[in-house]
Structure formats: structure tokens, C-alpha cells
Amino acid sequence: MSAIPEPQPARPWRHEDGPPPRVSTWPHGDRPALRVWSAGRWRYAPVAARHDYPDGTVRYQVDVDLHGTTSVTSATYEWPQPGLRVSHGSSSAPSRTADEERQGNMPHAPRRRPSEDPQGAAATGT
């Protein structure tokens, strides 16, 4: 058995907690990541958001497969804890706005040159 305790999830912010935290996000393709100790292994966990509370508390919302079953869940952890480690940072600056271009939209289909034949080769059988 490992001496590293599994990190304890943090409860969501509530109105009675006082002012809401400042929330920062990163572009979907360039998010920082943590390692979360779960089920005897370090699990890779990309950061979805960082929550900075007025009292100095920091919480990270991550996407993580806690049991190695490919079932990814969202969890929020207060930082620091022994069962959390930094995996890597991001080369992008965090944002505090809901920027559509930073949210990992679906990829666009590749652009293709239009056929010179208005009906196309398939229509004429050639």
C-alpha cells in the first residue's frame, strides 16, 4: 500500500462561502495538467479551470480517469495536496472570459478544390 493519500475532492462554491472565485481557463488544445494519485497510480488530468478564491485558496477543476477504465470524470481539488502533482504547464496565458476560439470547437473539414466538371467525374462515369 502506498504512503500517498488519494486527494480529496473539494465541494463546489456556494453563496454562503462569500464572493465567488475568479475562474481561469486555457485553450482546449493547450491546457496545463496535473497528476492525480488514484487507485495506486498517478493519473494524467488536464486542467479545465483554475478557481482562485479571495481568501487565497486555489482549486483546480480537472478531467481525469480515476480508475484506469477510460471513464473520464470532472473533479475539483484544492491545491496543494500530497496526491496531486504538476504534470506540465501551458504555453498559453490563462483567460477569464468565455472566448469561443479557446473552447476546443469541432475541427473544420479540409478545403477541397471544386471539380472543373460541373457534374463531376462520378456523374458522367469517367
Short mmCIF file of C-alpha atoms in Angstrom, two decimals:
data_model
loop_
_atom_site.label_atom_id
_atom_site.label_comp_id
_atom_site.label_asym_id
_atom_site.label_seq_id
_atom_site.Cartn_x
_atom_site.Cartn_y
_atom_site.Cartn_z
CA MET A 1 0.00 0.00 0.00
CA SER A 2 1.23 3.46 -0.89
CA ALA A 3 2.00 6.14 1.67
CA ILE A 4 0.49 8.74 -0.69
CA PRO A 5 -3.12 9.52 0.23
CA GLU A 6 -5.62 9.97 -2.59
CA PRO A 7 -6.58 13.65 -2.90
CA GLN A 8 -9.90 14.73 -1.50
CA PRO A 9 -12.30 16.44 -3.93
CA ALA A 10 -13.42 19.94 -3.00
CA ARG A 11 -17.08 20.85 -2.82
CA PRO A 12 -18.42 23.47 -5.24
CA TRP A 13 -18.58 27.13 -4.28
CA ARG A 14 -21.79 28.23 -2.55
CA HIS A 15 -23.24 31.69 -1.93
CA GLU A 16 -22.62 31.35 1.80
CA ASP A 17 -18.88 30.99 1.06
CA GLY A 18 -18.68 34.69 0.24
CA PRO A 19 -17.50 36.24 -3.02
CA PRO A 20 -17.19 33.77 -5.89
CA PRO A 21 -13.73 32.68 -7.06
CA ARG A 22 -12.02 34.10 -10.14
CA VAL A 23 -12.05 31.36 -12.77
CA SER A 24 -9.30 31.00 -15.38
CA THR A 25 -9.31 28.67 -18.39
CA TRP A 26 -6.89 27.76 -21.19
CA PRO A 27 -7.37 26.86 -24.86
CA HIS A 28 -8.61 23.29 -25.11
CA GLY A 29 -5.55 22.13 -27.04
CA ASP A 30 -3.02 23.77 -24.69
CA ARG A 31 -4.21 23.14 -21.16
CA PRO A 32 -1.85 22.61 -18.23
CA ALA A 33 -2.17 19.26 -16.48
CA LEU A 34 -1.83 17.66 -13.07
CA ARG A 35 -1.13 14.11 -11.98
CA VAL A 36 -3.73 12.72 -9.57
CA TRP A 37 -2.89 9.74 -7.32
CA SER A 38 -5.78 7.29 -7.67
CA ALA A 39 -6.14 3.51 -7.38
CA GLY A 40 -2.41 3.10 -6.79
CA ARG A 41 -1.23 5.05 -9.85
CA TRP A 42 -0.58 8.61 -11.00
CA ARG A 43 -3.38 9.57 -13.43
CA TYR A 44 -2.99 12.28 -16.07
CA ALA A 45 -5.52 15.10 -15.55
CA PRO A 46 -5.78 18.09 -17.93
CA VAL A 47 -6.90 21.25 -16.14
CA ALA A 48 -10.30 22.55 -17.25
CA ALA A 49 -10.22 25.59 -14.92
CA ARG A 50 -8.40 27.20 -12.01
CA HIS A 51 -10.51 28.76 -9.24
CA ASP A 52 -8.82 31.49 -7.17
CA TYR A 53 -10.76 32.34 -4.00
CA PRO A 54 -10.50 35.72 -2.24
CA ASP A 55 -9.00 34.01 0.86
CA GLY A 56 -6.07 32.67 -1.22
CA THR A 57 -7.43 29.16 -1.68
CA VAL A 58 -6.77 27.64 -5.11
CA ARG A 59 -8.78 24.80 -6.62
CA TYR A 60 -8.22 23.03 -9.92
CA GLN A 61 -11.03 21.50 -11.95
CA VAL A 62 -9.60 18.59 -13.94
CA ASP A 63 -10.74 15.85 -16.31
CA VAL A 64 -9.39 12.53 -15.01
CA ASP A 65 -9.79 8.77 -15.40
CA LEU A 66 -9.60 7.86 -11.71
CA HIS A 67 -9.70 4.07 -12.13
CA GLY A 68 -7.93 3.43 -15.44
CA THR A 69 -11.15 2.35 -17.15
CA THR A 70 -11.19 5.14 -19.79
CA SER A 71 -14.18 6.67 -17.98
CA VAL A 72 -13.15 10.32 -17.60
CA THR A 73 -14.87 12.42 -14.96
CA SER A 74 -14.60 16.02 -13.87
CA ALA A 75 -13.24 16.60 -10.38
CA THR A 76 -12.17 19.69 -8.44
CA TYR A 77 -9.29 19.55 -5.96
CA GLU A 78 -7.92 22.11 -3.54
CA TRP A 79 -4.24 22.80 -4.13
CA PRO A 80 -1.86 21.64 -2.72
CA GLN A 81 -2.41 18.04 -1.59
CA PRO A 82 0.12 15.17 -1.42
CA GLY A 83 -1.90 13.23 -4.00
CA LEU A 84 -1.57 16.00 -6.62
CA ARG A 85 1.48 16.87 -8.73
CA VAL A 86 2.16 19.20 -11.62
CA SER A 87 2.43 17.28 -14.90
CA HIS A 88 3.10 20.23 -17.23
CA GLY A 89 2.21 23.86 -17.80
CA SER A 90 0.66 25.64 -20.75
CA SER A 91 2.33 27.91 -23.28
CA SER A 92 -0.90 29.98 -23.42
CA ALA A 93 -1.87 32.67 -20.97
CA PRO A 94 -4.99 31.87 -18.93
CA SER A 95 -8.22 33.66 -19.81
CA ARG A 96 -11.09 34.82 -17.61
CA THR A 97 -13.55 35.23 -20.49
CA ALA A 98 -15.71 32.77 -22.40
CA ASP A 99 -13.81 33.03 -25.66
CA GLU A 100 -15.34 30.74 -28.32
CA GLU A 101 -11.98 30.24 -30.05
CA ARG A 102 -10.44 28.88 -26.83
CA GLN A 103 -13.09 26.24 -26.15
CA GLY A 104 -11.92 23.46 -28.46
CA ASN A 105 -14.55 23.67 -31.18
CA MET A 106 -15.01 20.82 -33.63
CA PRO A 107 -12.38 20.74 -36.37
CA HIS A 108 -13.34 22.04 -39.79
CA ALA A 109 -13.39 19.75 -42.82
CA PRO A 110 -10.41 20.22 -45.13
CA ARG A 111 -10.99 22.57 -48.04
CA ARG A 112 -11.12 20.83 -51.39
CA ARG A 113 -10.71 22.30 -54.80
CA PRO A 114 -14.01 22.33 -56.67
CA SER A 115 -14.26 19.99 -59.62
CA GLU A 116 -13.73 21.66 -63.01
CA ASP A 117 -16.54 19.49 -64.40
CA PRO A 118 -19.86 20.90 -63.08
CA GLN A 119 -21.29 17.39 -62.72
CA GLY A 120 -18.06 15.77 -61.54
CA ALA A 121 -16.45 12.61 -62.89
CA ALA A 122 -18.75 10.34 -60.89
CA ALA A 123 -21.84 11.75 -62.61
CA THR A 124 -20.52 11.08 -66.11
CA GLY A 125 -18.96 7.69 -65.38
CA THR A 126 -15.48 8.75 -66.47
#
